[in-house]
Short mmCIF file of C-alpha atoms and ligand atoms in Angstrom, two decimals:
data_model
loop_
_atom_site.label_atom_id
_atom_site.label_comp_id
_atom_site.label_asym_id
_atom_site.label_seq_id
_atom_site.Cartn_x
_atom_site.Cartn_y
_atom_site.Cartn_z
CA UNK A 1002 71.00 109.41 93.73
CA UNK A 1003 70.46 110.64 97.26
CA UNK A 1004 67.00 110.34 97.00
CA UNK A 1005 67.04 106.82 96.37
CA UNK A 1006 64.93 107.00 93.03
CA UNK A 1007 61.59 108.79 95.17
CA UNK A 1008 60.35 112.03 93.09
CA UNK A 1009 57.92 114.83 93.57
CA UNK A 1010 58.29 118.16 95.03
CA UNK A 1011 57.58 117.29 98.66
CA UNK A 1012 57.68 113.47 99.11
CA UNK A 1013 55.61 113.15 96.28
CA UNK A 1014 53.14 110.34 94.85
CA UNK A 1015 55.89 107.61 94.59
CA UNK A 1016 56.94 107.21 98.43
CA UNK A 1017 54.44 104.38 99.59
CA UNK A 1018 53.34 105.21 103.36
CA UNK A 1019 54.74 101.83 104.39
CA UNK A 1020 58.48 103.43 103.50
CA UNK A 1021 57.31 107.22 105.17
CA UNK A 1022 55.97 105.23 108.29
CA UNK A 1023 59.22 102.84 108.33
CA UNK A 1024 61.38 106.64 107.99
CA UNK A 1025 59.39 108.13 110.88
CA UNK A 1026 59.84 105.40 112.95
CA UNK A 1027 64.11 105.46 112.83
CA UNK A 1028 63.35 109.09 113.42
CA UNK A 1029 61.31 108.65 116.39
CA UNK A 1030 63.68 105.79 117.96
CA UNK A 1031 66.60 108.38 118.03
CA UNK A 1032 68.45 106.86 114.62
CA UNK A 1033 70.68 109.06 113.06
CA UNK A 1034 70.39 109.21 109.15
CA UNK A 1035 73.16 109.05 106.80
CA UNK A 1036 73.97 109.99 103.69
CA UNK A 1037 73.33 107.02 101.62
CA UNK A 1038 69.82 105.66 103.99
CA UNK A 1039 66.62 106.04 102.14
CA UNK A 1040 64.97 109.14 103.27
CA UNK A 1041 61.99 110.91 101.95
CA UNK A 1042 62.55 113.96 99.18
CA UNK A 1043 60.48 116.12 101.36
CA UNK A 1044 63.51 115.69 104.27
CA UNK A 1045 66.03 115.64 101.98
CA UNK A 1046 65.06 119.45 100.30
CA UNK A 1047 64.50 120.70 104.18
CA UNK A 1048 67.83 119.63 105.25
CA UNK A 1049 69.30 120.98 102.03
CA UNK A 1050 67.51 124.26 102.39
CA UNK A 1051 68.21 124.85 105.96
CA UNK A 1052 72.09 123.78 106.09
CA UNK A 1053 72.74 125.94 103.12
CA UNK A 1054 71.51 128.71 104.36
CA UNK A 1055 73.13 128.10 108.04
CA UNK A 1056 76.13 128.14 105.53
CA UNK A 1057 75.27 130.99 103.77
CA UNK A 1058 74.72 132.44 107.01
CA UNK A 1059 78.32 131.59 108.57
CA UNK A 1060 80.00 133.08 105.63
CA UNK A 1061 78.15 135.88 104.95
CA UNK A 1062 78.37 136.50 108.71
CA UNK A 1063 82.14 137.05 108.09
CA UNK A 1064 81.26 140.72 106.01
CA UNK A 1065 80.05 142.79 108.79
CA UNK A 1066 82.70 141.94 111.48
CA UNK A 1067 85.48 141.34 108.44
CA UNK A 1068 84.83 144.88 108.52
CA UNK A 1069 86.27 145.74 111.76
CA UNK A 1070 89.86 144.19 111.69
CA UNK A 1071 91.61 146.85 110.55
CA UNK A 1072 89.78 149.20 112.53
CA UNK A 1073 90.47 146.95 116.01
CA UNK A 1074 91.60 149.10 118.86
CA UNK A 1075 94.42 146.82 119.96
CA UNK A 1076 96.62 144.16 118.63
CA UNK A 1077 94.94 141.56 121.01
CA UNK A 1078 91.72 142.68 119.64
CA UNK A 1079 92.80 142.53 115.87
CA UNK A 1080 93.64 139.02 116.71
CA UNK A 1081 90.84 137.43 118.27
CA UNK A 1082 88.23 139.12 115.53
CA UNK A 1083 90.68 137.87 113.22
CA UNK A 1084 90.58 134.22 114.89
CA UNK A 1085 86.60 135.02 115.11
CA UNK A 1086 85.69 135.72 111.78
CA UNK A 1087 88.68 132.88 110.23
CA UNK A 1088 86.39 130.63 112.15
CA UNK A 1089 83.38 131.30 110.68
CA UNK A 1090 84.44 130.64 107.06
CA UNK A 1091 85.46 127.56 108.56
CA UNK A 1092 81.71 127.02 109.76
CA UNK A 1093 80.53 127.87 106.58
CA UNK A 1094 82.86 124.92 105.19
CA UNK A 1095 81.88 122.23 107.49
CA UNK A 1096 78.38 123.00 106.71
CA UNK A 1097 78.80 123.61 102.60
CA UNK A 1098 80.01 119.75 103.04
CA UNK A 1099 77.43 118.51 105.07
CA UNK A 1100 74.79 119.41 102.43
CA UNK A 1101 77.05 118.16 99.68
CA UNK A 1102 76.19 114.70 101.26
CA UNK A 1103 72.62 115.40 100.49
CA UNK A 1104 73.43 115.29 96.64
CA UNK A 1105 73.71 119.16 96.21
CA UNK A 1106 76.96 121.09 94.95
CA UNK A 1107 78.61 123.96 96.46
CA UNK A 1108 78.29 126.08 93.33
CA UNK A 1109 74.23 125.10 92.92
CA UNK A 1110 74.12 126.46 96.74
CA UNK A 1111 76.61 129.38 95.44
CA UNK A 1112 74.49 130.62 92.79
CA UNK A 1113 71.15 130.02 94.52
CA UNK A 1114 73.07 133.01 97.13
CA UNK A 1115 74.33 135.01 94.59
CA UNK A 1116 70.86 135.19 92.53
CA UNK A 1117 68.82 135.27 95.97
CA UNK A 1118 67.24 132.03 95.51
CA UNK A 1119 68.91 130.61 98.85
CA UNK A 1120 68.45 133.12 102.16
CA UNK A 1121 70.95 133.82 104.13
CA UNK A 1122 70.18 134.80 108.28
CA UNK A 1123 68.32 138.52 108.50
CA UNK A 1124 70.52 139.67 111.04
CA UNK A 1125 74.09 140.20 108.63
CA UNK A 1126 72.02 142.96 106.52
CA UNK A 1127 72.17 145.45 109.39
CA UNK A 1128 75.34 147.24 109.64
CA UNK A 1129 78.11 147.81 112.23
CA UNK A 1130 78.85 151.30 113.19
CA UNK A 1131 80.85 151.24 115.80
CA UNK A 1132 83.69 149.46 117.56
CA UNK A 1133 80.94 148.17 120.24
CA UNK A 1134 78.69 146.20 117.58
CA UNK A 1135 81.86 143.66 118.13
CA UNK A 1136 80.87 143.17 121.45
CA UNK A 1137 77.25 143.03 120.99
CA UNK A 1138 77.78 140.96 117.32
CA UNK A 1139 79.30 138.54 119.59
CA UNK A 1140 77.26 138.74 122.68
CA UNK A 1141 74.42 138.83 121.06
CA UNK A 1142 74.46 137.54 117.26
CA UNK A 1143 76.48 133.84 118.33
CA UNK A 1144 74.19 134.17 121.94
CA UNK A 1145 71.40 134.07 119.35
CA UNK A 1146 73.55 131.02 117.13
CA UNK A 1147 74.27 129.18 120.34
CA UNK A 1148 70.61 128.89 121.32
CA UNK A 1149 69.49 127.87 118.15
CA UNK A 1150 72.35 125.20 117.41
CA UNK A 1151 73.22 123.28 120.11
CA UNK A 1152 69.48 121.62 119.83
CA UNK A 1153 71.07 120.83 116.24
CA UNK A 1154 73.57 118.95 117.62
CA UNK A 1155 70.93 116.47 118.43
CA UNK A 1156 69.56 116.85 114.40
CA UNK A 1157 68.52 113.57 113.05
CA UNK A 1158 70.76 114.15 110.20
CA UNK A 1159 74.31 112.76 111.02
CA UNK A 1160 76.07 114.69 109.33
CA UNK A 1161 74.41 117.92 110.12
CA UNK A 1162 74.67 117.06 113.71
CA UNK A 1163 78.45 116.38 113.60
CA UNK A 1164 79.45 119.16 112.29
CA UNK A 1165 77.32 121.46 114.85
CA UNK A 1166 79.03 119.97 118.01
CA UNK A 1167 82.10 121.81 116.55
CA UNK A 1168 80.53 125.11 115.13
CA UNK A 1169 79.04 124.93 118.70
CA UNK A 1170 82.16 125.08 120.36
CA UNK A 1171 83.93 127.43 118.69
CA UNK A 1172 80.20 129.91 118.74
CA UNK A 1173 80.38 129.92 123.02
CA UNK A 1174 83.79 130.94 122.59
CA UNK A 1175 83.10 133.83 120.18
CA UNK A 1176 79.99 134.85 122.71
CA UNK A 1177 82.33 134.97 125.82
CA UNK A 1178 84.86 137.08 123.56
CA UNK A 1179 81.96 139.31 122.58
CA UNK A 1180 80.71 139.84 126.01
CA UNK A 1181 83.92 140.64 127.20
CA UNK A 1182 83.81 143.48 124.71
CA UNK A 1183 81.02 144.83 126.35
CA UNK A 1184 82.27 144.67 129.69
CA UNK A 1185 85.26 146.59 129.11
CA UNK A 1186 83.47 149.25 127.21
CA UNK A 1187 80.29 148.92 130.41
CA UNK A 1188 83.88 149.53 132.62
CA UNK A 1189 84.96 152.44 130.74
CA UNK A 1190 84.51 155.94 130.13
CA UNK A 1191 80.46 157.13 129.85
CA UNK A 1192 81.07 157.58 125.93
CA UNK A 1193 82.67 153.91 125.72
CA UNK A 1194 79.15 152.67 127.73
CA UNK A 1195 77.16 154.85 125.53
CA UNK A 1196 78.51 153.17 122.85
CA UNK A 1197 77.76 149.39 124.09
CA UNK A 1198 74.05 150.91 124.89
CA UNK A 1199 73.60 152.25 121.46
CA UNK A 1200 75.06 148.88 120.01
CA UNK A 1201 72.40 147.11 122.47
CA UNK A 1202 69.84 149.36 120.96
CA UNK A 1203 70.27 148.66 117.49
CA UNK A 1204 71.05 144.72 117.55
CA UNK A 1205 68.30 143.79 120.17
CA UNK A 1206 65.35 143.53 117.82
CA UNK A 1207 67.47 141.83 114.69
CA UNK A 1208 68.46 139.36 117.12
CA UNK A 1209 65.27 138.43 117.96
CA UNK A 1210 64.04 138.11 114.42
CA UNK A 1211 67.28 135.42 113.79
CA UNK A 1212 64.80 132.96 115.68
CA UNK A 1213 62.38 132.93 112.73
CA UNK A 1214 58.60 134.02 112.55
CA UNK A 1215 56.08 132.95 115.26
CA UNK A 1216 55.89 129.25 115.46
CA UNK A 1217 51.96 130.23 114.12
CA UNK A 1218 53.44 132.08 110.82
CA UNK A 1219 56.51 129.35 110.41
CA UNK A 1220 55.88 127.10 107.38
CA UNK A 1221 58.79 124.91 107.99
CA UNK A 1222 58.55 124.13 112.03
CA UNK A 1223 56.04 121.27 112.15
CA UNK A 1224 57.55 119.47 110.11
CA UNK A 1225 60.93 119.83 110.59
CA UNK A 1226 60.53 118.89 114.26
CA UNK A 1227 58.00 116.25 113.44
CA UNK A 1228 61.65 114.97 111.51
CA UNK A 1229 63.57 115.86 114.48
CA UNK A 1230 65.94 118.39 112.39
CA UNK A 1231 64.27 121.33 114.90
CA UNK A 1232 64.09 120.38 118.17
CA UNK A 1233 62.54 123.00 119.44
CA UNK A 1234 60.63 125.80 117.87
CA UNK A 1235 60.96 129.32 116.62
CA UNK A 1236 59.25 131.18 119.70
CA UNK A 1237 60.87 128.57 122.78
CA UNK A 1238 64.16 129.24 121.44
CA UNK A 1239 63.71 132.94 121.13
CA UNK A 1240 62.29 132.83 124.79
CA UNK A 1241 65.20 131.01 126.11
CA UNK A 1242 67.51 133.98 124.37
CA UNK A 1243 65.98 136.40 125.90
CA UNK A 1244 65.81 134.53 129.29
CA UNK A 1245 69.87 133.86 129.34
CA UNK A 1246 70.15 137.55 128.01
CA UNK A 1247 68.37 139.96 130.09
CA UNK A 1248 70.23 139.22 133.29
CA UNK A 1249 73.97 139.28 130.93
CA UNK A 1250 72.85 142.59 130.51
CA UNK A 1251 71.65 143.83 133.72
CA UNK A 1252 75.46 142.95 134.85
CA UNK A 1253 76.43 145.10 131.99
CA UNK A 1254 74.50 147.51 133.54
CA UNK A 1255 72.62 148.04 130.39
CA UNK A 1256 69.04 148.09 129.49
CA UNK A 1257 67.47 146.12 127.06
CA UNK A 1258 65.54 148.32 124.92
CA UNK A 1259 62.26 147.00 125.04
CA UNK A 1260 59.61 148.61 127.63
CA UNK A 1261 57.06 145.88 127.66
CA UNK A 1262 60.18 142.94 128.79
CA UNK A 1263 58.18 141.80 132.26
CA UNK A 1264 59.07 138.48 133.45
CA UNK A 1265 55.90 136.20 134.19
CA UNK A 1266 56.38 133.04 137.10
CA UNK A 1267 53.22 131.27 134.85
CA UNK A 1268 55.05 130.78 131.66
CA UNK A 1269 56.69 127.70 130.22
CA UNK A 1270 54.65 125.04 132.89
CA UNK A 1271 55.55 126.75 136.00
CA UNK A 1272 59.26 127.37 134.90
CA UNK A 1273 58.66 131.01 134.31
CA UNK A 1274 59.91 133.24 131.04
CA UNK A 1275 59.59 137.08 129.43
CA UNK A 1276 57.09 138.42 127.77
CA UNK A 1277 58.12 140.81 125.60
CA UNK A 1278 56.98 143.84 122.74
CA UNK A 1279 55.63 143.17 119.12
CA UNK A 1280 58.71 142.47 116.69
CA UNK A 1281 58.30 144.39 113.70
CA UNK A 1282 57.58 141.34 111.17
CA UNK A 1283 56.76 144.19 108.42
CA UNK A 1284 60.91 145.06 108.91
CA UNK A 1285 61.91 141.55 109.31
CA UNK A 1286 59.74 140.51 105.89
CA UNK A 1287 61.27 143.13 104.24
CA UNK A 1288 64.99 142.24 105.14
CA UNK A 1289 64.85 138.91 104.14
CA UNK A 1290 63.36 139.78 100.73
CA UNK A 1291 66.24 142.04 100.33
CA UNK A 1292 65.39 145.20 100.87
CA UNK A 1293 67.82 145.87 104.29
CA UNK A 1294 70.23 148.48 104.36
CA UNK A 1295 72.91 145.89 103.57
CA UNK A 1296 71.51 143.38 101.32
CA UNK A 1297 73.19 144.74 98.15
CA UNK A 1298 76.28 145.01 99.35
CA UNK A 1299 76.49 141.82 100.96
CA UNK A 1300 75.66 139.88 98.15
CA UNK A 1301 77.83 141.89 95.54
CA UNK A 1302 80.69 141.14 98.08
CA UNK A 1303 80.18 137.52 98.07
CA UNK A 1304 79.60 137.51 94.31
CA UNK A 1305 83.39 139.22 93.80
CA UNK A 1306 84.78 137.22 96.29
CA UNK A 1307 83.23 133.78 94.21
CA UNK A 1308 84.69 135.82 90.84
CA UNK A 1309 88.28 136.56 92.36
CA UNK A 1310 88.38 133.05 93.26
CA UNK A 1311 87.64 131.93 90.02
CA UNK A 1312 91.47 130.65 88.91
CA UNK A 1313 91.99 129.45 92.55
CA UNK A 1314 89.30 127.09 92.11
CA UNK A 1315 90.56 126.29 88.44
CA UNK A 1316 93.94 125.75 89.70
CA UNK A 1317 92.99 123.42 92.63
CA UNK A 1318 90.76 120.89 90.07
CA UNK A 1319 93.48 121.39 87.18
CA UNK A 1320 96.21 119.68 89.97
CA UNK A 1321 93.77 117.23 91.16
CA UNK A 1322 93.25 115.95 87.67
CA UNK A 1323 96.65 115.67 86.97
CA UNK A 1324 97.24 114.05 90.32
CA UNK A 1325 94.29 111.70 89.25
CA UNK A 1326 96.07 110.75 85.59
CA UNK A 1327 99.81 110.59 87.03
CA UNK A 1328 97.91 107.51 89.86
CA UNK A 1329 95.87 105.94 87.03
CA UNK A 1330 99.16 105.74 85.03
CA UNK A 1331 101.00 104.12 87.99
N1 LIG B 1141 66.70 135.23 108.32
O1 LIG B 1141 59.36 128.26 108.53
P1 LIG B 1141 60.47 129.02 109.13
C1 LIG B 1141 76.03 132.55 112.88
C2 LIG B 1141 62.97 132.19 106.59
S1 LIG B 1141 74.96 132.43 111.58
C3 LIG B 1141 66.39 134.89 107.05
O2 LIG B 1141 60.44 129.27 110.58
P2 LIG B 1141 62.76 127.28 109.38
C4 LIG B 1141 77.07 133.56 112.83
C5 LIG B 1141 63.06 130.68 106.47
O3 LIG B 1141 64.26 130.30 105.85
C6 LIG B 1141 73.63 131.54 112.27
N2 LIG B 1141 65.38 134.05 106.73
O4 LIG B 1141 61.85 128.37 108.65
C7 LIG B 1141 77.82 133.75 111.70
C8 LIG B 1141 61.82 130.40 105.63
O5 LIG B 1141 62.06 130.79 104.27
P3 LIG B 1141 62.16 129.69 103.06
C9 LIG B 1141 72.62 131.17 111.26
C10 LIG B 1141 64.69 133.52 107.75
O6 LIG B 1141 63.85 126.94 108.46
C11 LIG B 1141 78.76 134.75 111.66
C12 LIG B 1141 60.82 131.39 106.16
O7 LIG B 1141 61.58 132.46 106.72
N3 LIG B 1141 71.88 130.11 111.87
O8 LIG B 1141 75.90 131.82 113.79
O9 LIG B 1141 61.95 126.17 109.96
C13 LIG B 1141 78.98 135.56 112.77
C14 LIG B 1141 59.88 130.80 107.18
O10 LIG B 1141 60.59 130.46 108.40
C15 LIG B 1141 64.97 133.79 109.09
C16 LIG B 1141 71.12 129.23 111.17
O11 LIG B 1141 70.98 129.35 109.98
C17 LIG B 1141 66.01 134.70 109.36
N4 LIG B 1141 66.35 135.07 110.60
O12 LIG B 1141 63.36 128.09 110.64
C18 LIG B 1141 78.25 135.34 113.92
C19 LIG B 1141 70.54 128.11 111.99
N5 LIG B 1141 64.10 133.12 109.86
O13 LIG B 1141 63.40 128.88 103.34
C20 LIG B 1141 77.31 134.32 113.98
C21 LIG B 1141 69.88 127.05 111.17
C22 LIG B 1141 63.30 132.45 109.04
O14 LIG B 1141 60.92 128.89 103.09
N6 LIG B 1141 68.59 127.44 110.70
N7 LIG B 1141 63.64 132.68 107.77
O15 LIG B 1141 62.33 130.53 101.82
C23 LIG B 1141 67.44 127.31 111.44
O16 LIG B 1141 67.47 126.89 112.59
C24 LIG B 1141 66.13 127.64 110.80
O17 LIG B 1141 66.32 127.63 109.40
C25 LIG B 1141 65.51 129.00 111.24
C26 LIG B 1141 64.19 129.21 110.46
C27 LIG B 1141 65.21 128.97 112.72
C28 LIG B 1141 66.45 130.18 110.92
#
């Protein structure tokens, strides 16, 4: 239906070039798309791949911090992780309906997760040892979000780009809570900043890889800017983290744990940027195939959560149904 009758597996045979050129032109004069516009299969499947997994992401995201409530040092804590992680399952809603609009159900996205059709973000398959991964998870892991979504509030796709400008909100807030983490621990006893370092240590180079491959080894980017769904690709959003990160944690007094970091005035036209070390793209490949240290367990979690909310799903359509009859007989 969504796809207004056009078939094949990436805007296939049937989409004349007269309709692609009219599409790219309402791109390219800022339109927004909707829902029910004509829009090519081939941007229909991107959008549907990337918002699912952003909401795959946002849910699955809740596991590793979910984690840490009960294990909060302080009620204040226990309630803003709490707030945190409540507020990404409601991220993973707003997005779950914004690729619904795209002709897609939530339980086709659900079981495309659960059988590992549908990827979910690299970094939630690394776990969180210790109180100061909540810090850095924040700091770091929505730092990393932020950078990479508030571009998508300026997505071509309406509804995609509506529901960032709130997910975007709510992410800065979670990064200021997270850095505040780390400053009390970089305030504390040695052991407490010892902690934040080793957090820093572990979640430095997964936080990179969030940003995607190099824009050379990205199958996706050129088109999906071309589209205007990316605005800005894998490696110039990557080099804007690190940029906004390095001097966060030189107030932290902590040291980013990569040798070869050495700012250069030439990069980015004049405006200056890092270079930085290799990522290991054999580790990050291997992650998002499955094979982290947390893959299995994320997935089996999601899959018993989806099972245990088996009759609450029943339960909701039974009563709309009968809510449905009891109008229809009115
Ligand atoms: N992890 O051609 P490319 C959050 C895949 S959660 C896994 O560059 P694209 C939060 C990619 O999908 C924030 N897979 O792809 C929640 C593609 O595979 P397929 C999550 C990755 O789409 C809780 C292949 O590699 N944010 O904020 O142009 C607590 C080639 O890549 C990753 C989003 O999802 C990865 N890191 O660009 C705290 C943002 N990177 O699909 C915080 C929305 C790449 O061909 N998504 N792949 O099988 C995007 O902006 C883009 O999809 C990406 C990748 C930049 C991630």
């Amino acid at each position: 239906m969504y796809s207004q009758g056009l078939i094949g597996a990436d805007g296939g045979s049937e989409e004349t070039q007269e309709f692609l050129d009219a599409f790219q032109a309402r791109i390219d004069a800022e339109e927004k798309i909707e829902p029910t516009d004509p829009m090519p299969e081939g941007y229909r499947r991107t959008l549907v791949r990337q918002i699912g997994q952003h909401a795959h992401s946002e849910v699955v995201g809740m596991l590793p911090e979910g984690n840490w409530i009960s294990r909060a040092p302080s009620l204040k804590r226990k309630l803003a992780l709490l707030a945190k992680v409540q507020d990404e399952g409601g991220h993973g809603l707003y997005l779950y309906s914004a690729a619904e609009t795209l002709g897609v159900t939530r339980e086709q996205m659900t079981e495309e997760l659960l059988d590992g059709t549908a990827k979910y973000s690299s970094i939630f398959n690394y776990p969180t040892l210790s109180w100061a991964d909540m810090g850095a998870v924040g700091w770091l892991v929505d730092g990393a979000a932020i950078m990479n979504q508030i571009p998508l509030c300026r997505c071509s796709y309406g509804p995609y780009a509506r529901a960032m400008i709130r997910v975007c909100a709510e992410e800065s807030f979670h990064q200021r809570q997270g850095y505040e983490i780390m400053l009390t621990l970089c305030k504390g006893t040695p052991a407490q900043k010892e902690m934040a370092q080793d957090a820093l240590n572990r979640l430095w180079w997964p936080c990179l890889m969030m940003f995607g491959p190099h824009d050379g080894d990205s199958a996706h980017s050129e088109k999906s800017m071309k589209w205007k769904i990316k605005r800005f690709s894998n490696d110039e959003l990557r080099g804007k983290f690190i940029a906004a990160t390095v001097r966060q944690a030189e107030f932290l007094g902590l040291t980013i744990p990569d040798p070869d970091l050495k700012w250069d005035d030439s990069l980015n036209g004049g405006k200056g940027g890092y270079h930085h070390g290799e990522i290991d793209w054999s580790e990050f490949w291997r992650v998002v195939k499955g094979d982290g240290v947390m893959n299995v367990e994320r997935v089996e979690m999601r899959k018993a959560a989806w099972d245990d909310g088996a009759w609450v799903r029943e339960a909701a359509l039974a009563h709309a149904a009968k809510r449905s009859a009891k109008m229809a007989a009115e």
